[in-house]
């Protein structure tokens, strides 16, 4: 895996969101940008922040598929790729 152009800080997790593909009755796929109300709630963990406290431990690890609060992530774009920065506390579950 190539090195990521961004490193989360503190108790944040960098996530690549799953793409939402909605299909119309006629069989056409509607792009995610056509309906901003539908946001991904799942994705793959790419990186963990750096925490200076020995008392804190992340609930997830790199490559985990996770379910997170829908409106919690901060959306960012780096070099044309979209990422999500999510606080560790806003990750609700690991998908097995």
PDB file of N, CA and C in Angstrom:
ATOM      1  N   UNK A   1       0.837  -1.175   0.000  1.00  0.00           N
ATOM      2  CA  UNK A   1       0.000   0.000   0.000  1.00  0.00           C
ATOM      3  C   UNK A   1       0.884   1.242   0.000  1.00  0.00           C
ATOM      4  N   UNK A   2       0.549   2.206  -0.859  1.00  0.00           N
ATOM      5  CA  UNK A   2       1.365   3.417  -0.912  1.00  0.00           C
ATOM      6  C   UNK A   2       1.117   4.287   0.317  1.00  0.00           C
ATOM      7  N   UNK A   3       2.077   5.164   0.594  1.00  0.00           N
ATOM      8  CA  UNK A   3       1.970   6.025   1.759  1.00  0.00           C
ATOM      9  C   UNK A   3       0.856   7.047   1.571  1.00  0.00           C
ATOM     10  N   UNK A   4       0.090   7.256   2.619  1.00  0.00           N
ATOM     11  CA  UNK A   4      -1.023   8.206   2.565  1.00  0.00           C
ATOM     12  C   UNK A   4      -0.506   9.630   2.643  1.00  0.00           C
ATOM     13  N   UNK A   5      -1.159  10.567   1.935  1.00  0.00           N
ATOM     14  CA  UNK A   5      -0.720  11.955   1.949  1.00  0.00           C
ATOM     15  C   UNK A   5      -1.185  12.732   3.178  1.00  0.00           C
ATOM     16  N   UNK A   6      -1.846  12.054   4.098  1.00  0.00           N
ATOM     17  CA  UNK A   6      -2.394  12.734   5.274  1.00  0.00           C
ATOM     18  C   UNK A   6      -2.292  11.808   6.481  1.00  0.00           C
ATOM     19  N   UNK A   7      -2.028  12.393   7.640  1.00  0.00           N
ATOM     20  CA  UNK A   7      -1.915  11.630   8.884  1.00  0.00           C
ATOM     21  C   UNK A   7      -2.847  12.254   9.912  1.00  0.00           C
ATOM     22  N   UNK A   8      -3.814  11.501  10.420  1.00  0.00           N
ATOM     23  CA  UNK A   8      -4.714  12.062  11.433  1.00  0.00           C
ATOM     24  C   UNK A   8      -3.971  12.343  12.736  1.00  0.00           C
ATOM     25  N   UNK A   9      -4.468  13.322  13.464  1.00  0.00           N
ATOM     26  CA  UNK A   9      -3.878  13.688  14.750  1.00  0.00           C
ATOM     27  C   UNK A   9      -4.833  13.354  15.885  1.00  0.00           C
ATOM     28  N   UNK A  10      -4.294  13.193  17.070  1.00  0.00           N
ATOM     29  CA  UNK A  10      -5.114  12.937  18.243  1.00  0.00           C
ATOM     30  C   UNK A  10      -5.888  11.636  18.135  1.00  0.00           C
ATOM     31  N   UNK A  11      -7.126  11.665  18.610  1.00  0.00           N
ATOM     32  CA  UNK A  11      -7.970  10.463  18.657  1.00  0.00           C
ATOM     33  C   UNK A  11      -8.832  10.346  17.405  1.00  0.00           C
ATOM     34  N   UNK A  12      -8.270  10.742  16.253  1.00  0.00           N
ATOM     35  CA  UNK A  12      -9.013  10.684  14.995  1.00  0.00           C
ATOM     36  C   UNK A  12      -8.553   9.500  14.152  1.00  0.00           C
ATOM     37  N   UNK A  13      -9.479   9.049  13.301  1.00  0.00           N
ATOM     38  CA  UNK A  13      -9.237   7.911  12.423  1.00  0.00           C
ATOM     39  C   UNK A  13      -9.490   8.369  10.995  1.00  0.00           C
ATOM     40  N   UNK A  14      -8.590   8.018  10.080  1.00  0.00           N
ATOM     41  CA  UNK A  14      -8.764   8.333   8.661  1.00  0.00           C
ATOM     42  C   UNK A  14      -9.469   7.158   8.001  1.00  0.00           C
ATOM     43  N   UNK A  15     -10.571   7.448   7.306  1.00  0.00           N
ATOM     44  CA  UNK A  15     -11.413   6.407   6.713  1.00  0.00           C
ATOM     45  C   UNK A  15     -11.651   6.699   5.244  1.00  0.00           C
ATOM     46  N   UNK A  16     -11.648   5.656   4.433  1.00  0.00           N
ATOM     47  CA  UNK A  16     -12.091   5.735   3.043  1.00  0.00           C
ATOM     48  C   UNK A  16     -13.511   5.204   3.042  1.00  0.00           C
ATOM     49  N   UNK A  17     -14.475   6.097   2.797  1.00  0.00           N
ATOM     50  CA  UNK A  17     -15.893   5.726   2.856  1.00  0.00           C
ATOM     51  C   UNK A  17     -16.268   4.794   1.715  1.00  0.00           C
ATOM     52  N   UNK A  18     -17.189   3.883   1.996  1.00  0.00           N
ATOM     53  CA  UNK A  18     -17.750   3.036   0.949  1.00  0.00           C
ATOM     54  C   UNK A  18     -18.609   3.904   0.037  1.00  0.00           C
ATOM     55  N   UNK A  19     -18.580   3.621  -1.252  1.00  0.00           N
ATOM     56  CA  UNK A  19     -19.404   4.363  -2.193  1.00  0.00           C
ATOM     57  C   UNK A  19     -20.835   3.855  -2.135  1.00  0.00           C
ATOM     58  N   UNK A  20     -21.763   4.808  -2.156  1.00  0.00           N
ATOM     59  CA  UNK A  20     -23.176   4.456  -2.177  1.00  0.00           C
ATOM     60  C   UNK A  20     -23.632   4.464  -3.628  1.00  0.00           C
ATOM     61  N   UNK A  21     -24.149   3.343  -4.089  1.00  0.00           N
ATOM     62  CA  UNK A  21     -24.679   3.282  -5.443  1.00  0.00           C
ATOM     63  C   UNK A  21     -26.164   2.985  -5.347  1.00  0.00           C
ATOM     64  N   UNK A  22     -26.940   3.972  -5.734  1.00  0.00           N
ATOM     65  CA  UNK A  22     -28.381   3.807  -5.719  1.00  0.00           C
ATOM     66  C   UNK A  22     -28.837   3.517  -7.138  1.00  0.00           C
ATOM     67  N   UNK A  23     -29.698   2.523  -7.276  1.00  0.00           N
ATOM     68  CA  UNK A  23     -30.177   2.100  -8.586  1.00  0.00           C
ATOM     69  C   UNK A  23     -31.637   2.510  -8.741  1.00  0.00           C
ATOM     70  N   UNK A  24     -31.955   3.134  -9.869  1.00  0.00           N
ATOM     71  CA  UNK A  24     -33.340   3.532 -10.135  1.00  0.00           C
ATOM     72  C   UNK A  24     -34.140   2.322 -10.605  1.00  0.00           C
ATOM     73  N   UNK A  25     -35.455   2.498 -10.691  1.00  0.00           N
ATOM     74  CA  UNK A  25     -36.332   1.417 -11.165  1.00  0.00           C
ATOM     75  C   UNK A  25     -35.946   0.987 -12.571  1.00  0.00           C
ATOM     76  N   UNK A  26     -35.502   1.937 -13.388  1.00  0.00           N
ATOM     77  CA  UNK A  26     -35.105   1.636 -14.767  1.00  0.00           C
ATOM     78  C   UNK A  26     -33.729   0.999 -14.885  1.00  0.00           C
ATOM     79  N   UNK A  27     -33.022   0.839 -13.775  1.00  0.00           N
ATOM     80  CA  UNK A  27     -31.726   0.174 -13.790  1.00  0.00           C
ATOM     81  C   UNK A  27     -30.543   1.111 -13.887  1.00  0.00           C
ATOM     82  N   UNK A  28     -30.770   2.427 -13.855  1.00  0.00           N
ATOM     83  CA  UNK A  28     -29.677   3.386 -13.917  1.00  0.00           C
ATOM     84  C   UNK A  28     -29.103   3.617 -12.521  1.00  0.00           C
ATOM     85  N   UNK A  29     -27.794   3.817 -12.453  1.00  0.00           N
ATOM     86  CA  UNK A  29     -27.145   4.113 -11.182  1.00  0.00           C
ATOM     87  C   UNK A  29     -27.069   5.621 -10.995  1.00  0.00           C
ATOM     88  N   UNK A  30     -27.478   6.086  -9.811  1.00  0.00           N
ATOM     89  CA  UNK A  30     -27.459   7.496  -9.469  1.00  0.00           C
ATOM     90  C   UNK A  30     -26.178   7.767  -8.689  1.00  0.00           C
ATOM     91  N   UNK A  31     -25.351   8.735  -9.142  1.00  0.00           N
ATOM     92  CA  UNK A  31     -24.113   9.001  -8.409  1.00  0.00           C
ATOM     93  C   UNK A  31     -24.380   9.591  -7.033  1.00  0.00           C
ATOM     94  N   UNK A  32     -23.434   9.383  -6.113  1.00  0.00           N
ATOM     95  CA  UNK A  32     -23.568   9.850  -4.735  1.00  0.00           C
ATOM     96  C   UNK A  32     -23.754  11.358  -4.673  1.00  0.00           C
ATOM     97  N   UNK A  33     -23.152  12.089  -5.601  1.00  0.00           N
ATOM     98  CA  UNK A  33     -23.240  13.549  -5.602  1.00  0.00           C
ATOM     99  C   UNK A  33     -24.632  14.051  -5.959  1.00  0.00           C
ATOM    100  N   UNK A  34     -25.473  13.222  -6.528  1.00  0.00           N
ATOM    101  CA  UNK A  34     -26.814  13.640  -6.920  1.00  0.00           C
ATOM    102  C   UNK A  34     -27.747  13.788  -5.729  1.00  0.00           C
ATOM    103  N   UNK A  35     -27.437  13.132  -4.633  1.00  0.00           N
ATOM    104  CA  UNK A  35     -28.293  13.201  -3.461  1.00  0.00           C
ATOM    105  C   UNK A  35     -27.418  13.317  -2.214  1.00  0.00           C
ATOM    106  N   UNK A  36     -27.197  14.549  -1.779  1.00  0.00           N
ATOM    107  CA  UNK A  36     -26.313  14.788  -0.639  1.00  0.00           C
ATOM    108  C   UNK A  36     -26.876  14.252   0.680  1.00  0.00           C
ATOM    109  N   UNK A  37     -28.179  13.956   0.741  1.00  0.00           N
ATOM    110  CA  UNK A  37     -28.770  13.430   1.973  1.00  0.00           C
ATOM    111  C   UNK A  37     -28.290  12.010   2.272  1.00  0.00           C
ATOM    112  N   UNK A  38     -27.893  11.300   1.250  1.00  0.00           N
ATOM    113  CA  UNK A  38     -27.453   9.922   1.441  1.00  0.00           C
ATOM    114  C   UNK A  38     -25.946   9.911   1.611  1.00  0.00           C
ATOM    115  N   UNK A  39     -25.520   9.761   2.838  1.00  0.00           N
ATOM    116  CA  UNK A  39     -24.096   9.725   3.152  1.00  0.00           C
ATOM    117  C   UNK A  39     -23.729   8.321   3.590  1.00  0.00           C
ATOM    118  N   UNK A  40     -22.523   7.943   3.242  1.00  0.00           N
ATOM    119  CA  UNK A  40     -22.033   6.636   3.663  1.00  0.00           C
ATOM    120  C   UNK A  40     -21.891   6.597   5.178  1.00  0.00           C
ATOM    121  N   UNK A  41     -22.174   5.453   5.741  1.00  0.00           N
ATOM    122  CA  UNK A  41     -22.005   5.238   7.176  1.00  0.00           C
ATOM    123  C   UNK A  41     -21.004   4.125   7.439  1.00  0.00           C
ATOM    124  N   UNK A  42     -20.375   3.629   6.368  1.00  0.00           N
ATOM    125  CA  UNK A  42     -19.398   2.558   6.499  1.00  0.00           C
ATOM    126  C   UNK A  42     -18.155   2.905   5.685  1.00  0.00           C
ATOM    127  N   UNK A  43     -17.055   2.274   6.062  1.00  0.00           N
ATOM    128  CA  UNK A  43     -15.815   2.495   5.328  1.00  0.00           C
ATOM    129  C   UNK A  43     -14.695   1.656   5.900  1.00  0.00           C
ATOM    130  N   UNK A  44     -13.491   1.878   5.357  1.00  0.00           N
ATOM    131  CA  UNK A  44     -12.308   1.131   5.763  1.00  0.00           C
ATOM    132  C   UNK A  44     -11.320   2.080   6.432  1.00  0.00           C
ATOM    133  N   UNK A  45     -10.793   1.651   7.567  1.00  0.00           N
ATOM    134  CA  UNK A  45      -9.815   2.453   8.310  1.00  0.00           C
ATOM    135  C   UNK A  45      -8.480   2.417   7.563  1.00  0.00           C
ATOM    136  N   UNK A  46      -7.952   3.607   7.261  1.00  0.00           N
ATOM    137  CA  UNK A  46      -6.675   3.711   6.567  1.00  0.00           C
ATOM    138  C   UNK A  46      -5.527   4.074   7.503  1.00  0.00           C
ATOM    139  N   UNK A  47      -5.810   4.890   8.533  1.00  0.00           N
ATOM    140  CA  UNK A  47      -4.761   5.318   9.448  1.00  0.00           C
ATOM    141  C   UNK A  47      -5.360   5.744  10.782  1.00  0.00           C
ATOM    142  N   UNK A  48      -4.548   5.640  11.829  1.00  0.00           N
ATOM    143  CA  UNK A  48      -4.944   6.061  13.170  1.00  0.00           C
ATOM    144  C   UNK A  48      -4.108   7.264  13.580  1.00  0.00           C
ATOM    145  N   UNK A  49      -4.703   8.143  14.365  1.00  0.00           N
ATOM    146  CA  UNK A  49      -3.980   9.307  14.864  1.00  0.00           C
ATOM    147  C   UNK A  49      -2.917   8.926  15.873  1.00  0.00           C
ATOM    148  N   UNK A  50      -2.118   9.910  16.230  1.00  0.00           N
ATOM    149  CA  UNK A  50      -1.078   9.689  17.231  1.00  0.00           C
ATOM    150  C   UNK A  50      -1.529  10.315  18.539  1.00  0.00           C
ATOM    151  N   UNK A  51      -1.584   9.503  19.581  1.00  0.00           N
ATOM    152  CA  UNK A  51      -2.037   9.957  20.895  1.00  0.00           C
ATOM    153  C   UNK A  51      -0.869   9.838  21.869  1.00  0.00           C
ATOM    154  N   UNK A  52      -0.634  10.887  22.650  1.00  0.00           N
ATOM    155  CA  UNK A  52       0.498  10.872  23.573  1.00  0.00           C
ATOM    156  C   UNK A  52       0.170  10.234  24.924  1.00  0.00           C
ATOM    157  N   UNK A  53      -1.096   9.884  25.133  1.00  0.00           N
ATOM    158  CA  UNK A  53      -1.496   9.299  26.405  1.00  0.00           C
ATOM    159  C   UNK A  53      -1.385   7.781  26.369  1.00  0.00           C
ATOM    160  N   UNK A  54      -0.826   7.206  27.416  1.00  0.00           N
ATOM    161  CA  UNK A  54      -0.735   5.747  27.509  1.00  0.00           C
ATOM    162  C   UNK A  54      -2.076   5.133  27.907  1.00  0.00           C
ATOM    163  N   UNK A  55      -2.990   5.951  28.394  1.00  0.00           N
ATOM    164  CA  UNK A  55      -4.274   5.459  28.884  1.00  0.00           C
ATOM    165  C   UNK A  55      -5.308   5.269  27.772  1.00  0.00           C
ATOM    166  N   UNK A  56      -5.043   5.836  26.580  1.00  0.00           N
ATOM    167  CA  UNK A  56      -6.010   5.729  25.483  1.00  0.00           C
ATOM    168  C   UNK A  56      -5.581   4.643  24.512  1.00  0.00           C
ATOM    169  N   UNK A  57      -6.555   3.831  24.077  1.00  0.00           N
ATOM    170  CA  UNK A  57      -6.304   2.802  23.072  1.00  0.00           C
ATOM    171  C   UNK A  57      -7.425   2.869  22.041  1.00  0.00           C
ATOM    172  N   UNK A  58      -7.072   2.905  20.753  1.00  0.00           N
ATOM    173  CA  UNK A  58      -8.081   2.930  19.690  1.00  0.00           C
ATOM    174  C   UNK A  58      -8.915   1.656  19.706  1.00  0.00           C
ATOM    175  N   UNK A  59     -10.200   1.799  19.363  1.00  0.00           N
ATOM    176  CA  UNK A  59     -11.120   0.660  19.310  1.00  0.00           C
ATOM    177  C   UNK A  59     -10.962  -0.135  18.017  1.00  0.00           C
ATOM    178  N   UNK A  60     -10.289   0.464  17.031  1.00  0.00           N
ATOM    179  CA  UNK A  60     -10.168  -0.154  15.703  1.00  0.00           C
ATOM    180  C   UNK A  60      -8.703  -0.225  15.309  1.00  0.00           C
ATOM    181  N   UNK A  61      -8.452  -0.953  14.208  1.00  0.00           N
ATOM    182  CA  UNK A  61      -7.102  -1.005  13.653  1.00  0.00           C
ATOM    183  C   UNK A  61      -7.181  -0.784  12.143  1.00  0.00           C
ATOM    184  N   UNK A  62      -6.046  -0.523  11.526  1.00  0.00           N
ATOM    185  CA  UNK A  62      -5.994  -0.290  10.087  1.00  0.00           C
ATOM    186  C   UNK A  62      -6.567  -1.503   9.348  1.00  0.00           C
ATOM    187  N   UNK A  63      -7.330  -1.231   8.295  1.00  0.00           N
ATOM    188  CA  UNK A  63      -8.012  -2.213   7.427  1.00  0.00           C
ATOM    189  C   UNK A  63      -9.313  -2.749   8.009  1.00  0.00           C
ATOM    190  N   UNK A  64      -9.717  -2.327   9.203  1.00  0.00           N
ATOM    191  CA  UNK A  64     -11.035  -2.708   9.727  1.00  0.00           C
ATOM    192  C   UNK A  64     -12.121  -2.013   8.907  1.00  0.00           C
ATOM    193  N   UNK A  65     -13.209  -2.726   8.615  1.00  0.00           N
ATOM    194  CA  UNK A  65     -14.406  -2.103   8.038  1.00  0.00           C
ATOM    195  C   UNK A  65     -15.250  -1.677   9.225  1.00  0.00           C
ATOM    196  N   UNK A  66     -15.663  -0.414   9.217  1.00  0.00           N
ATOM    197  CA  UNK A  66     -16.360   0.136  10.373  1.00  0.00           C
ATOM    198  C   UNK A  66     -17.670   0.807   9.985  1.00  0.00           C
ATOM    199  N   UNK A  67     -18.535   0.941  10.998  1.00  0.00           N
ATOM    200  CA  UNK A  67     -19.794   1.654  10.904  1.00  0.00           C
ATOM    201  C   UNK A  67     -19.654   2.860  11.829  1.00  0.00           C
ATOM    202  N   UNK A  68     -19.926   4.068  11.300  1.00  0.00           N
ATOM    203  CA  UNK A  68     -19.739   5.281  12.094  1.00  0.00           C
ATOM    204  C   UNK A  68     -20.969   6.167  12.009  1.00  0.00           C
ATOM    205  N   UNK A  69     -21.046   7.163  12.896  1.00  0.00           N
ATOM    206  CA  UNK A  69     -22.172   8.092  12.895  1.00  0.00           C
ATOM    207  C   UNK A  69     -22.221   8.832  11.560  1.00  0.00           C
ATOM    208  N   UNK A  70     -23.394   8.896  10.970  1.00  0.00           N
ATOM    209  CA  UNK A  70     -23.575   9.428   9.624  1.00  0.00           C
ATOM    210  C   UNK A  70     -23.078  10.862   9.450  1.00  0.00           C
ATOM    211  N   UNK A  71     -23.372  11.737  10.382  1.00  0.00           N
ATOM    212  CA  UNK A  71     -23.019  13.142  10.217  1.00  0.00           C
ATOM    213  C   UNK A  71     -21.817  13.564  11.063  1.00  0.00           C
ATOM    214  N   UNK A  72     -21.087  12.614  11.618  1.00  0.00           N
ATOM    215  CA  UNK A  72     -19.937  12.926  12.464  1.00  0.00           C
ATOM    216  C   UNK A  72     -18.649  13.221  11.681  1.00  0.00           C
ATOM    217  N   UNK A  73     -18.408  12.572  10.534  1.00  0.00           N
ATOM    218  CA  UNK A  73     -17.104  12.733   9.894  1.00  0.00           C
ATOM    219  C   UNK A  73     -16.878  14.121   9.301  1.00  0.00           C
ATOM    220  N   UNK A  74     -15.617  14.487   9.271  1.00  0.00           N
ATOM    221  CA  UNK A  74     -15.167  15.685   8.571  1.00  0.00           C
ATOM    222  C   UNK A  74     -14.664  15.212   7.206  1.00  0.00           C
ATOM    223  N   UNK A  75     -15.303  15.674   6.136  1.00  0.00           N
ATOM    224  CA  UNK A  75     -14.912  15.259   4.793  1.00  0.00           C
ATOM    225  C   UNK A  75     -13.777  16.133   4.301  1.00  0.00           C
ATOM    226  N   UNK A  76     -12.726  15.496   3.789  1.00  0.00           N
ATOM    227  CA  UNK A  76     -11.605  16.236   3.234  1.00  0.00           C
ATOM    228  C   UNK A  76     -11.207  15.617   1.896  1.00  0.00           C
ATOM    229  N   UNK A  77     -10.545  16.403   1.068  1.00  0.00           N
ATOM    230  CA  UNK A  77     -10.062  15.907  -0.216  1.00  0.00           C
ATOM    231  C   UNK A  77      -8.589  16.262  -0.334  1.00  0.00           C
ATOM    232  N   UNK A  78      -7.773  15.257  -0.629  1.00  0.00           N
ATOM    233  CA  UNK A  78      -6.337  15.446  -0.780  1.00  0.00           C
ATOM    234  C   UNK A  78      -5.923  14.809  -2.100  1.00  0.00           C
ATOM    235  N   UNK A  79      -5.305  15.591  -2.964  1.00  0.00           N
ATOM    236  CA  UNK A  79      -4.850  15.106  -4.275  1.00  0.00           C
ATOM    237  C   UNK A  79      -5.965  14.412  -5.058  1.00  0.00           C
ATOM    238  N   UNK A  80      -7.187  14.946  -4.966  1.00  0.00           N
ATOM    239  CA  UNK A  80      -8.312  14.410  -5.723  1.00  0.00           C
ATOM    240  C   UNK A  80      -8.996  13.206  -5.112  1.00  0.00           C
ATOM    241  N   UNK A  81      -8.524  12.751  -3.958  1.00  0.00           N
ATOM    242  CA  UNK A  81      -9.135  11.602  -3.285  1.00  0.00           C
ATOM    243  C   UNK A  81      -9.866  12.095  -2.045  1.00  0.00           C
ATOM    244  N   UNK A  82     -11.100  11.607  -1.860  1.00  0.00           N
ATOM    245  CA  UNK A  82     -11.890  12.010  -0.699  1.00  0.00           C
ATOM    246  C   UNK A  82     -11.666  11.041   0.455  1.00  0.00           C
ATOM    247  N   UNK A  83     -11.492  11.636   1.651  1.00  0.00           N
ATOM    248  CA  UNK A  83     -11.303  10.873   2.879  1.00  0.00           C
ATOM    249  C   UNK A  83     -12.258  11.412   3.938  1.00  0.00           C
ATOM    250  N   UNK A  84     -12.413  10.661   5.008  1.00  0.00           N
ATOM    251  CA  UNK A  84     -13.181  11.097   6.165  1.00  0.00           C
ATOM    252  C   UNK A  84     -12.281  11.046   7.391  1.00  0.00           C
ATOM    253  N   UNK A  85     -12.360  12.088   8.211  1.00  0.00           N
ATOM    254  CA  UNK A  85     -11.707  12.087   9.513  1.00  0.00           C
ATOM    255  C   UNK A  85     -12.801  11.929  10.553  1.00  0.00           C
ATOM    256  N   UNK A  86     -12.709  10.873  11.352  1.00  0.00           N
ATOM    257  CA  UNK A  86     -13.741  10.534  12.325  1.00  0.00           C
ATOM    258  C   UNK A  86     -13.099  10.420  13.700  1.00  0.00           C
ATOM    259  N   UNK A  87     -13.730  11.012  14.695  1.00  0.00           N
ATOM    260  CA  UNK A  87     -13.259  10.824  16.072  1.00  0.00           C
ATOM    261  C   UNK A  87     -13.470   9.362  16.462  1.00  0.00           C
ATOM    262  N   UNK A  88     -12.537   8.827  17.207  1.00  0.00           N
ATOM    263  CA  UNK A  88     -12.640   7.434  17.657  1.00  0.00           C
ATOM    264  C   UNK A  88     -13.981   7.169  18.350  1.00  0.00           C
ATOM    265  N   UNK A  89     -14.476   8.130  19.098  1.00  0.00           N
ATOM    266  CA  UNK A  89     -15.740   7.959  19.832  1.00  0.00           C
ATOM    267  C   UNK A  89     -16.955   7.871  18.909  1.00  0.00           C
ATOM    268  N   UNK A  90     -16.828   8.342  17.661  1.00  0.00           N
ATOM    269  CA  UNK A  90     -17.952   8.317  16.715  1.00  0.00           C
ATOM    270  C   UNK A  90     -17.997   7.031  15.887  1.00  0.00           C
ATOM    271  N   UNK A  91     -17.058   6.132  16.112  1.00  0.00           N
ATOM    272  CA  UNK A  91     -17.096   4.828  15.443  1.00  0.00           C
ATOM    273  C   UNK A  91     -17.940   3.905  16.308  1.00  0.00           C
ATOM    274  N   UNK A  92     -18.995   3.366  15.714  1.00  0.00           N
ATOM    275  CA  UNK A  92     -19.981   2.605  16.472  1.00  0.00           C
ATOM    276  C   UNK A  92     -19.738   1.099  16.476  1.00  0.00           C
ATOM    277  N   UNK A  93     -19.157   0.563  15.387  1.00  0.00           N
ATOM    278  CA  UNK A  93     -18.988  -0.892  15.306  1.00  0.00           C
ATOM    279  C   UNK A  93     -17.955  -1.262  14.262  1.00  0.00           C
ATOM    280  N   UNK A  94     -17.362  -2.435  14.449  1.00  0.00           N
ATOM    281  CA  UNK A  94     -16.481  -3.036  13.447  1.00  0.00           C
ATOM    282  C   UNK A  94     -17.332  -4.060  12.705  1.00  0.00           C
ATOM    283  N   UNK A  95     -17.272  -4.036  11.375  1.00  0.00           N
ATOM    284  CA  UNK A  95     -18.055  -4.970  10.559  1.00  0.00           C
ATOM    285  C   UNK A  95     -17.189  -6.188  10.294  1.00  0.00           C
ATOM    286  N   UNK A  96     -17.679  -7.349  10.674  1.00  0.00           N
ATOM    287  CA  UNK A  96     -16.929  -8.608  10.496  1.00  0.00           C
ATOM    288  C   UNK A  96     -17.316  -9.276   9.211  1.00  0.00           C
TER     289      UNK A  96
END
